[in-house]
Coordinates of C-alpha atoms in Angstrom, one line a residue:
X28 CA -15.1 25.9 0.2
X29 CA -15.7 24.4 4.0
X30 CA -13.6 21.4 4.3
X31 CA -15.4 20.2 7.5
X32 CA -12.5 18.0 8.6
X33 CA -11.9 16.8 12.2
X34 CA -9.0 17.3 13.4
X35 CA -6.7 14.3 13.8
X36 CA -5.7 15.3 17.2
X37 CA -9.5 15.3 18.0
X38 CA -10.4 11.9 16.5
X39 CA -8.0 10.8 14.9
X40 CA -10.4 8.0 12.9
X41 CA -12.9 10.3 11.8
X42 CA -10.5 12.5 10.6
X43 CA -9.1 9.9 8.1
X44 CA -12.0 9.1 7.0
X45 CA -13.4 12.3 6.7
X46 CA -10.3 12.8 4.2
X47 CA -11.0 10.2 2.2
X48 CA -14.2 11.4 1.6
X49 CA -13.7 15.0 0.8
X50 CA -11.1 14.8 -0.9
X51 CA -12.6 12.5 -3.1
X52 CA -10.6 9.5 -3.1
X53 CA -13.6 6.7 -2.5
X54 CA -16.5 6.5 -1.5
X55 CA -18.7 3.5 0.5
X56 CA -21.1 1.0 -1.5
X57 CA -24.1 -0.7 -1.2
X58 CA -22.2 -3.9 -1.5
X59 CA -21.2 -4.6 2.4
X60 CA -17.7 -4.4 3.2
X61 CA -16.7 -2.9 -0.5
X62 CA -15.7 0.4 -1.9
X63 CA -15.9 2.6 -4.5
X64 CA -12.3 4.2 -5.9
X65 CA -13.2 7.5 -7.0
X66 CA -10.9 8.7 -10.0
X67 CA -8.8 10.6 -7.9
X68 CA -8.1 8.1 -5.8
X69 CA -7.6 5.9 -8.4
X70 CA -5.5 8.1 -10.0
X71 CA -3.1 7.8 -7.4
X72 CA -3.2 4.1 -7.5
X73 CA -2.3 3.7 -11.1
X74 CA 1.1 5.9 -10.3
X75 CA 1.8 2.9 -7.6
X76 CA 1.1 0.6 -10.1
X77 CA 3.0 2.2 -12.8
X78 CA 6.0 2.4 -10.8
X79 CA 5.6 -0.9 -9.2
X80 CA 5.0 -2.8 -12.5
X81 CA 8.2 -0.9 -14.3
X82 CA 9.6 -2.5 -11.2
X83 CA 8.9 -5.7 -11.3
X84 CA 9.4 -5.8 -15.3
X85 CA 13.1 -4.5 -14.7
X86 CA 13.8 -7.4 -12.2
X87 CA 12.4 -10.1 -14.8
X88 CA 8.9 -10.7 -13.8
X89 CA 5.7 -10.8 -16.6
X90 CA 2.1 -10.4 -15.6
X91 CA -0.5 -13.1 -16.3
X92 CA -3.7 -13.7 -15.2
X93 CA -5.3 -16.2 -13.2
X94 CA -9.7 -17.2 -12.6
X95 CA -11.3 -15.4 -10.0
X96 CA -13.5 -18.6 -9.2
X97 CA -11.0 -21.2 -7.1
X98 CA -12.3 -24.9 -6.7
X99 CA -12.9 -25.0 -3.1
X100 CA -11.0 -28.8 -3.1
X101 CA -7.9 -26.5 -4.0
X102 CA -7.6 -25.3 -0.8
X103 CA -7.8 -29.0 1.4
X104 CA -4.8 -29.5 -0.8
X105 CA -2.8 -27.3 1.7
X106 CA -3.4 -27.5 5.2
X107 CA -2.3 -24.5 6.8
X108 CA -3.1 -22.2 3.8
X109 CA -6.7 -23.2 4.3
X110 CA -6.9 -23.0 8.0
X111 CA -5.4 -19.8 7.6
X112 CA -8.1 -18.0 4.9
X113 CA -10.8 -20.4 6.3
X114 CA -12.9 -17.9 7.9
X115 CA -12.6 -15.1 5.4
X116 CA -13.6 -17.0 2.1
X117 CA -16.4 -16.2 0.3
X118 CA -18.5 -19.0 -1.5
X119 CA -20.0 -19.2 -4.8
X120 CA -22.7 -22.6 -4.3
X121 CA -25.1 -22.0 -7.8
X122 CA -24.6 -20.5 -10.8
X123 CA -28.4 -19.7 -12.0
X124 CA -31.2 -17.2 -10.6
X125 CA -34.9 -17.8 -11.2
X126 CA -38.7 -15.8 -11.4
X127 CA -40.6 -17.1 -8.6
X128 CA -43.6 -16.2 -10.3
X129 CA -44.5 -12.9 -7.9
X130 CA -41.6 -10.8 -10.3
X131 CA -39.1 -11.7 -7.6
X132 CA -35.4 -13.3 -8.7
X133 CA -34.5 -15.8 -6.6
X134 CA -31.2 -18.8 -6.5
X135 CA -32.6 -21.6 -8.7
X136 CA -32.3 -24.6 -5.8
X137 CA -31.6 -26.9 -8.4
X138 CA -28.7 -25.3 -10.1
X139 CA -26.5 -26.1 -7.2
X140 CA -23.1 -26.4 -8.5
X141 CA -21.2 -29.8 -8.0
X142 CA -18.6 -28.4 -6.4
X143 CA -18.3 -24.8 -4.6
X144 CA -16.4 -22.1 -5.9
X145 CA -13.9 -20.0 -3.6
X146 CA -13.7 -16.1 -4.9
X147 CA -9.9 -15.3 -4.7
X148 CA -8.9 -14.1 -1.1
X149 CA -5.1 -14.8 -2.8
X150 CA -4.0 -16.9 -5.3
X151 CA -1.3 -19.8 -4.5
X152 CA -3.7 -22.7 -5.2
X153 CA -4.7 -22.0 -8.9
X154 CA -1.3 -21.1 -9.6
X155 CA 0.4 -23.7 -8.5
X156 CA -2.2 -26.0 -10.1
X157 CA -1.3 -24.2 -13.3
X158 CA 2.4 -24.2 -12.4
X159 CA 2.1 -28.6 -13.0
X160 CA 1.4 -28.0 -16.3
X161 CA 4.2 -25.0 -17.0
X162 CA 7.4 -27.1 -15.3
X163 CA 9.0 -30.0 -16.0
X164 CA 12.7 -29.0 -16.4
X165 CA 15.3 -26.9 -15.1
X166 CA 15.1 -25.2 -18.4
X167 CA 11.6 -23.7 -17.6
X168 CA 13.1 -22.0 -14.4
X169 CA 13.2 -19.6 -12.7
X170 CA 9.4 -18.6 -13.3
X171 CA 8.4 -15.5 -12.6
X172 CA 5.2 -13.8 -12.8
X173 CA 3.3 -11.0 -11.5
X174 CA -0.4 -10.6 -11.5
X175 CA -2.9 -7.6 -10.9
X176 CA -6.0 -8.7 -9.8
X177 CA -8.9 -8.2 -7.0
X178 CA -9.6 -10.4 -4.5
X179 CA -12.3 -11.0 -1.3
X180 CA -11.4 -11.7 2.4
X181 CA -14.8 -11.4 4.2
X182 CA -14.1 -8.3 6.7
X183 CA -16.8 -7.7 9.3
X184 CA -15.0 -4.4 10.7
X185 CA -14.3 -2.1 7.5
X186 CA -12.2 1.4 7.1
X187 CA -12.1 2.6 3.3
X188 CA -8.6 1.2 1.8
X189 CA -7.2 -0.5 4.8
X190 CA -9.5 -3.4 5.6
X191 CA -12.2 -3.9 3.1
X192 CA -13.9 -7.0 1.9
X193 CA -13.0 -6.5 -2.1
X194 CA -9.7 -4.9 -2.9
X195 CA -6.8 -4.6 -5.1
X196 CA -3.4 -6.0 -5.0
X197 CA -0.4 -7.0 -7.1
X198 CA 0.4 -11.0 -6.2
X199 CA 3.9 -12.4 -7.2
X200 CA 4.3 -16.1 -7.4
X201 CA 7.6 -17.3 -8.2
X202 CA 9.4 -21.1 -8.6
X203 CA 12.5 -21.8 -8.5
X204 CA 15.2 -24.8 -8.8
X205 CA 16.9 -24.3 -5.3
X206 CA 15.8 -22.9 -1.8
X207 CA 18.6 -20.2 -1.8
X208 CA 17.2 -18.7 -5.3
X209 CA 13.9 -18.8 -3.6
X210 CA 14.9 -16.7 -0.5
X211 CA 17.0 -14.3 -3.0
X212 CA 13.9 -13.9 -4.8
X213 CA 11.9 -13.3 -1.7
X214 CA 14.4 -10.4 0.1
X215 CA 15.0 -8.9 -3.6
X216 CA 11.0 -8.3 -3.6
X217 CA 11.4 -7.1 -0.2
X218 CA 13.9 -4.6 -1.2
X219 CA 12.0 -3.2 -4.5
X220 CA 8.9 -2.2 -1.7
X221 CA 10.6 -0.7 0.7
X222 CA 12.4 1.2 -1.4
X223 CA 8.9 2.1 -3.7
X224 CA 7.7 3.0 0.2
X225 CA 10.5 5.4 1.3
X226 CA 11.5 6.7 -1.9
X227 CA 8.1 7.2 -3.9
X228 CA 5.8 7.1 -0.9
X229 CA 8.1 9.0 1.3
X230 CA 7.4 6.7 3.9
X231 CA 10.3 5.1 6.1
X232 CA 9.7 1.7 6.8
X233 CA 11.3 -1.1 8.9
X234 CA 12.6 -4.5 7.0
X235 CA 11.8 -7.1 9.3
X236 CA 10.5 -10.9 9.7
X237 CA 7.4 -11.6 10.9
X238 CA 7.2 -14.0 13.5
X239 CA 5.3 -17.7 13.6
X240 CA 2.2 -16.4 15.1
X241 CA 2.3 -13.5 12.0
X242 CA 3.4 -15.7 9.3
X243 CA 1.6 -16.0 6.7
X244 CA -0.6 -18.9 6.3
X245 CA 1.6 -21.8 4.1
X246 CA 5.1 -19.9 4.2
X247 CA 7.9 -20.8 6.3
X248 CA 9.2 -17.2 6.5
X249 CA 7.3 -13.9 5.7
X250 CA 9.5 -10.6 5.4
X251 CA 7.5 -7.4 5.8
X252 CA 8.0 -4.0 5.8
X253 CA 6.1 -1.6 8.6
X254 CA 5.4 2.1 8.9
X255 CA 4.5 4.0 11.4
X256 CA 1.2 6.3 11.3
X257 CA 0.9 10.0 12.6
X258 CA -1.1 8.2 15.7
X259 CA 1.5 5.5 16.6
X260 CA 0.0 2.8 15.6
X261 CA 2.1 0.3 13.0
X262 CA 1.2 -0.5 9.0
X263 CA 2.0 -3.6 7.4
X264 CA 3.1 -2.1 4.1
X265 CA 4.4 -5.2 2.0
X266 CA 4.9 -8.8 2.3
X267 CA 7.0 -11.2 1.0
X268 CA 7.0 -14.7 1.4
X269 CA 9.2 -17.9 1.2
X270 CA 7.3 -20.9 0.8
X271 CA 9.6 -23.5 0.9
X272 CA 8.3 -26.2 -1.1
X273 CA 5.0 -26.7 0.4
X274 CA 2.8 -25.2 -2.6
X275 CA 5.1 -27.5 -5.1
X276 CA 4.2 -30.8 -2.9
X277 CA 0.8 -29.6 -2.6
X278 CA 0.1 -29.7 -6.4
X279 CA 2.7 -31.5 -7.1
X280 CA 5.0 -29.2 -8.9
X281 CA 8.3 -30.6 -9.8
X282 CA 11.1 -30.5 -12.1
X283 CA 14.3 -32.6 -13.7
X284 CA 17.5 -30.7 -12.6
X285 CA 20.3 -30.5 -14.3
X286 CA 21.5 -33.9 -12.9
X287 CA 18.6 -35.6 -14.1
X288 CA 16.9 -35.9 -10.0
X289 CA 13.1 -35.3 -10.0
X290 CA 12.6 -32.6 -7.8
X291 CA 10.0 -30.1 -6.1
X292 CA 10.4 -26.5 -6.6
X293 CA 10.6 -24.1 -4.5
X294 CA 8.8 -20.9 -4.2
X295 CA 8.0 -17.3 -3.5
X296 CA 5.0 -14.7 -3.1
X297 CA 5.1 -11.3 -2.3
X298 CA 2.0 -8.7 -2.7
X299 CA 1.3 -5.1 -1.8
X300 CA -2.1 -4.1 -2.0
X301 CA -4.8 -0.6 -1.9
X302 CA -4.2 -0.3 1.4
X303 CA -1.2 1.5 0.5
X304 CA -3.1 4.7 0.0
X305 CA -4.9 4.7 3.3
X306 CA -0.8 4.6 4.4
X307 CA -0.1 7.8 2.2
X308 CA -2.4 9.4 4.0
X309 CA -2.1 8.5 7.6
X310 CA 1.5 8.9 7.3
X311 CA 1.5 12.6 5.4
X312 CA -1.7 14.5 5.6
X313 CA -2.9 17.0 8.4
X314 CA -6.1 18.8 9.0
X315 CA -6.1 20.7 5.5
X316 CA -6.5 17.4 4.3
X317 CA -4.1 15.3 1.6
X318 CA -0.6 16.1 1.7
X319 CA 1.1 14.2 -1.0
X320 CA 4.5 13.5 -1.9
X321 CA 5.4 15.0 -5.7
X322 CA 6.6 11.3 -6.8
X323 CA 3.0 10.3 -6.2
X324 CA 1.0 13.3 -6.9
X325 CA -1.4 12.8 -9.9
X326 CA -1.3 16.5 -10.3
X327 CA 2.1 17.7 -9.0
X328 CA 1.4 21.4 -10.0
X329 CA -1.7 23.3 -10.5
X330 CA -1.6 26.7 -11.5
X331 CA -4.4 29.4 -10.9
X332 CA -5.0 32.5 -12.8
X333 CA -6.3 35.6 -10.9
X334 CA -7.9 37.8 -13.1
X335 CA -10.2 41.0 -13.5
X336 CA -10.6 41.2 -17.4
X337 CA -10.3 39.4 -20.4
X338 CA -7.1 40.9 -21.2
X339 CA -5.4 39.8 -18.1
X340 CA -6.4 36.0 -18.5
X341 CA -5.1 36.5 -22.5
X342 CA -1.9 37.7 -20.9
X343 CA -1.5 35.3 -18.1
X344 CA -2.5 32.0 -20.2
X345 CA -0.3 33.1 -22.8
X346 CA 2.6 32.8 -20.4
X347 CA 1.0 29.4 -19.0
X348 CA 1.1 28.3 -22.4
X349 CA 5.1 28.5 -22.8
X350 CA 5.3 27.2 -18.9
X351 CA 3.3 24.0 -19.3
X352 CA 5.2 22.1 -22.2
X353 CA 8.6 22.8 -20.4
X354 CA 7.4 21.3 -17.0
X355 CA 5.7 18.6 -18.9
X356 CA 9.2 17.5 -20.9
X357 CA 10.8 17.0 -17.5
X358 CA 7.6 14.8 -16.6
X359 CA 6.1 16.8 -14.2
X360 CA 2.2 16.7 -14.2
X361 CA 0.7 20.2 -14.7
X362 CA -2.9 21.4 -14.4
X363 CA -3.9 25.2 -15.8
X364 CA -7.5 25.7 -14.0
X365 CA -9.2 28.4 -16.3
X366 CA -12.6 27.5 -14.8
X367 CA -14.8 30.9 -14.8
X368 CA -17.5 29.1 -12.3
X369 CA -14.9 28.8 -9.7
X370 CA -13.6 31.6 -7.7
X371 CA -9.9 31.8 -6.8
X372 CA -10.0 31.1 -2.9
X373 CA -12.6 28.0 -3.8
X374 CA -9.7 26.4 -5.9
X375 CA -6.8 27.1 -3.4
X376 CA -9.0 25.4 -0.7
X377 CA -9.9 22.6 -3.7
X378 CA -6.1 22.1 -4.5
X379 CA -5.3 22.2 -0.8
X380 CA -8.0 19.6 0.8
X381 CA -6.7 17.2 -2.5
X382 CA -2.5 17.3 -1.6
X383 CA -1.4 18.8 -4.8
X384 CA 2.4 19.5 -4.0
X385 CA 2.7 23.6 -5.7
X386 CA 0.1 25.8 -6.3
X387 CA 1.1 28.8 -8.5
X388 CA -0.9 31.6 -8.5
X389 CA -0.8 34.4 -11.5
X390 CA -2.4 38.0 -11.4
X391 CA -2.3 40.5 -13.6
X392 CA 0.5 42.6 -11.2
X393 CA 2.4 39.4 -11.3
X394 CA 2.5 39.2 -15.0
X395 CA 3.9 43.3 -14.6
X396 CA 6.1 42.6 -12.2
X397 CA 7.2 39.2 -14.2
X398 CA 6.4 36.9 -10.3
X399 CA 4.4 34.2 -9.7
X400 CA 3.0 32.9 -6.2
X401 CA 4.1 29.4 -5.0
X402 CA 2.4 27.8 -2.5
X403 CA 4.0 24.2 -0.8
X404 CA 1.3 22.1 -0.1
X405 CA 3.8 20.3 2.4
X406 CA 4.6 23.7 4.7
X407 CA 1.9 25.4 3.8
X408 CA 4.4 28.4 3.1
X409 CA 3.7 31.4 0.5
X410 CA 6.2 33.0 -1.5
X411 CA 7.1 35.0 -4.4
X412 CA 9.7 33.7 -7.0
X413 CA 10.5 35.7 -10.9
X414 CA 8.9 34.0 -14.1
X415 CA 12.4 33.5 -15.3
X416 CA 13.6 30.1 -15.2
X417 CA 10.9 28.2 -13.4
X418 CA 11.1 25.6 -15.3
X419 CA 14.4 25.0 -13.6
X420 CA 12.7 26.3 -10.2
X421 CA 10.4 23.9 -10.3
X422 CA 11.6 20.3 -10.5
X423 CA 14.1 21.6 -7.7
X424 CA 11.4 22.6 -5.7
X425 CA 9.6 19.0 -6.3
X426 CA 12.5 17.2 -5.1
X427 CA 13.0 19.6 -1.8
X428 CA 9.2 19.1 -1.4
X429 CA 9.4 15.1 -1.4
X430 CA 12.9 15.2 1.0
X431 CA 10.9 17.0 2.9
X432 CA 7.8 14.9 3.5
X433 CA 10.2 12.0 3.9
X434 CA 12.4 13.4 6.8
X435 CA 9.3 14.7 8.4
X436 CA 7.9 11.1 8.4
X437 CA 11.1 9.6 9.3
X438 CA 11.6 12.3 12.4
X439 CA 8.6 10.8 13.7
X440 CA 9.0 7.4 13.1
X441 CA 12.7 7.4 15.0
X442 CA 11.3 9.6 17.8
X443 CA 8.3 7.1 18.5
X444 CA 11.2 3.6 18.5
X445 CA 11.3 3.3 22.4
X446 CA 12.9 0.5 24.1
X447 CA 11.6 -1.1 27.5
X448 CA 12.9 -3.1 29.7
X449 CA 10.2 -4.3 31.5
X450 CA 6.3 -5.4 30.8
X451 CA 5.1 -2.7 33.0
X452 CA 7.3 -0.3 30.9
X453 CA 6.2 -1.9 27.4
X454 CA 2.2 -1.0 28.6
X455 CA 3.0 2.0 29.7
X456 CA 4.7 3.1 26.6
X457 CA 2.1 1.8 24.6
X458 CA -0.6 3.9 26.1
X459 CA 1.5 6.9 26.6
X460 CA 3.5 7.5 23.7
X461 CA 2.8 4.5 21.0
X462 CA 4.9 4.1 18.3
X463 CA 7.3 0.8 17.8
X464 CA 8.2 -0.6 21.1
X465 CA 11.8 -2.2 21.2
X466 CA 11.8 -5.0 23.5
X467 CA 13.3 -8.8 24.4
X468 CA 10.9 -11.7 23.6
X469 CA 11.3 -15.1 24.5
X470 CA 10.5 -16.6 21.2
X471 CA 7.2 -18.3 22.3
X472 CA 4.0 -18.2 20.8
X473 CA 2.4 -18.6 24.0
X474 CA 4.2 -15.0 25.3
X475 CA 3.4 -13.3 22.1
X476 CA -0.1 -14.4 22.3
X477 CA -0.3 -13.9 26.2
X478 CA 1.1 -9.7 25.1
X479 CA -1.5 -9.7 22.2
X480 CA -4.0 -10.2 24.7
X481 CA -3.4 -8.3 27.6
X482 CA -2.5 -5.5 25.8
X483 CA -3.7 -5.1 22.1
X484 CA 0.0 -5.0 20.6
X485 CA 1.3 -7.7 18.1
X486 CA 5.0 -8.3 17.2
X487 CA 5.6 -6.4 13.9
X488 CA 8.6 -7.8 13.2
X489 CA 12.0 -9.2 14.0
X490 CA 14.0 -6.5 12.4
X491 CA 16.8 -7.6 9.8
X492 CA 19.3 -5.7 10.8
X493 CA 18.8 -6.4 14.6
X494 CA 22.0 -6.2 16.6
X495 CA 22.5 -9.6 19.2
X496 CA 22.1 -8.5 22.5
X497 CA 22.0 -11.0 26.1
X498 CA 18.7 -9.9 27.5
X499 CA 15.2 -11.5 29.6
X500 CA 12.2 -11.4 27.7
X501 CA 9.7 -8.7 29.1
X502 CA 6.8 -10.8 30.3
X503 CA 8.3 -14.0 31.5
X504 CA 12.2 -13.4 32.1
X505 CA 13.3 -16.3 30.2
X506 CA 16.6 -15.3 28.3
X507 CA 16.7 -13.4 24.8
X508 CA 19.3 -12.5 22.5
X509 CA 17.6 -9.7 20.3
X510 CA 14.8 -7.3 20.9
X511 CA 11.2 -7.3 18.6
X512 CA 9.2 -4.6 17.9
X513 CA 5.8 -4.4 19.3
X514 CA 3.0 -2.2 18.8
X515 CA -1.0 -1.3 18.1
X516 CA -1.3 -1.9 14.5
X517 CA -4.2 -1.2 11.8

């Protein structure tokens, strides 16, 4: 089969997009701004939920569900929540269509609704109006709860599972009876996504806080974790968020403590969202298209008979059929293509293009010489290995596959952490090389926004494990005791 993919070192957009395409992980809409999840890619976002949910279950969170459709007064009742989602909010105004009499529907003008409806672009307000109703005592805290959901931020720029208007997400809301449970709460969730990035996604990421000008809108402190693409441009992978109290004062959510005070609680979100697989694939895949780590893989191994009679597919799917439920007892997903309207070389390229981890290929002269072909996805090496005790074989190979991936990522990511010392070294880094620039800020909004500007790069974070160092901030000289990381971002 003709992939047709540009190479990333040619355009490095197109060829992400042509991915995403071909290998058939979504597709555009007519609906502007939304997408289509194909199965496959979808596939590969119910193993992130999977995991993520057994997650968040182990830690002592539940899932609920919360209306799409938020009052639009909700959102007045928290100042800088609104300000900050003002612009991307869609609006539902009536709630009836009409014939106009030429066979045309049309909005029925006088089914205007009394009050506009927001469609979800996150969900603090309705929670924490439903939170009043749920608190009252100490007794009823912590709360914690998870919810899988969609929601709409009108995007007028769109790239298939990074920035679209619709998507989907995961959106913890948590209360709690004092400040320091809340922050716990906050760094735990941080914790549980960076290690789902690095161990499942085989990502590395940096744990960092985001500064002012980055928070989220409402929080008084937003942790995140970023990656690093293959171009050297940042990813904001996962955020969590302490809220303080404003949410509770907001809606006025409060609580009797144990000493009998009346008291606000305080709280915490956290949410990681689709745009975790456009971050698989920027961060893994090359010009062959997906390359996917096994922990992730819907299909982690794909085996392909090669055949010239009936008699050698009897013999080789007999073996298969001894092979497959010993791989599959260990977990490990296992596909046995049989198709007869499919040559060989079309299903290597198939398997290839879509990131499946090991291809095994059986012939008749392997099943003589009792051998199978393995092919890595990852290294794109070929090898032969005996029949005898691949089941063993196997789940080794998986795990040296997704160490692999990881250290390959990582290589990159600590090869492309640069520090400068000076604002004409920070630009030129940044349109030389890219990656995370390491560099002293004063800890103004009006520098950060003045670098923003001038050169494109944003302040991913404040690393947590930054060491204090006496240094001048690189754009006005003023002193600094720690060094940010800047870069391009998507």
């Amino acid at each position: 089969m003709s992939k047709g993919i540009t190479s990333k070192n040619d355009d490095y957009s197109q060829w992400y997009n042509d991915i995403v395409i071909k290998a058939d992980l979504a597709d555009h809409s007519d609906v502007r701004g939304c997408m289509v999840i194909k199965p496959y890619g979808y596939s590969i976002w119910e193993k992130m939920q999977a995991i993520l949910d057994q997650k968040f279950k182990d830690t002592g969170h539940s899932n609920a569900y919360f209306p799409l459709l938020i009052p639009k007064s909700y959102f007045s009742k928290e100042a800088s929540h609104v300000e900050g989602f003002a612009t991307e909010c869609a609006i539902v105004t009536h709630y009836r269509l009409k014939n106009d009499g030429a066979g045309n529907m049309v909005v029925d003008e006088t089914a205007k609704l009394e009050e506009e409806l927001i469609i979800r672009p996150t969900s603090e307000t309705i929670i924490w109006n439903t939170y009043r109703g749920w608190i009252q005592s100490y007794r009823d805290l912590p709360l914690l709860i998870n919810q899988w959901a969609n929601v709409m931020r009108w995007e007028m720029r769109t790239r298939l599972f990074l920035r679209t208007a619709e998507f989907l997400w995961q959106e913890g809301h948590t209360a709690h009876a004092t400040a320091q449970e809340a922050v716990e709460e906050t760094e735990r969730m941080l914790d549980i996504y960076a290690d789902f990035a690095e161990s499942y996604m085989a990502m590395p990421v940096v744990k960092g806080k985001k500064t002012a000008n980055e928070r989220f809108a409402g929080a008084l402190d937003t942790y995140c974790i970023e990656a690093l693409m293959q171009d050297g441009k940042a990813l904001q992978a996962g955020t969590s968020h302490f809220l303080g109290q404003n949410f509770a004062k907001a809606f006025d959510v409060k609580f009797t403590s144990k000493e009998g005070k009346v008291e606000h609680v305080w709280a915490s979100s956290w949410g990681v969202s689709t745009r975790l697989i456009g971050a698989l694939i920027m961060a893994h895949s090359d010009d062959a298209g997906l390359v996917l780590p096994p922990n992730l893989a819907p299909i982690q191994v794909v085996i392909v008979p090669i055949y010239r009679s009936d008699e050698d597919l009897k013999n080789i799917s007999s073996f298969v059929d001894e092979l497959m439920p010993k791989l599959k007892r260990m977990g490990i997903t296992v596909k046995y293509d049989d198709r007869d309207t499919q040559r060989p070389g079309f299903k290597f390229a198939e398997y290839e293009l879509k990131g499946i981890p090991i291809r095994m290929a059986i012939g008749g002269r392997d099943m003589e010489n009792k051998t199978v072909e393995i092919a890595r996805r990852d290294t794109r090496e070929k090898f032969t290995v005996m029949q005898e005790g691949l089941e063993i074989y196997i789940p080794q190979l998986l795990d040296a596959i997704q160490t692999s991936i990881y250290n390959k990522a990582a290589n990159y990511r600590d090869e492309h952490i640069t520090e400068a010392n000076s604002y004409d070294e920070l630009k030129s880094l940044l349109d030389s090389k890219g990656g995370f620039i390491s560099a002293h800020w004063d800890g103004t909004p009006e520098t950060e926004q003045k670098i923003k500007e001038e050169t494109k790069a944003t302040i991913r974070c404040i690393p947590l494990n930054n060491k204090q160092e006496d240094g001048v901030c690189v754009y006005s000289g003023k002193p600094s005791t720690q060094r940010v990381l800047f870069a391009r971002a998507y």
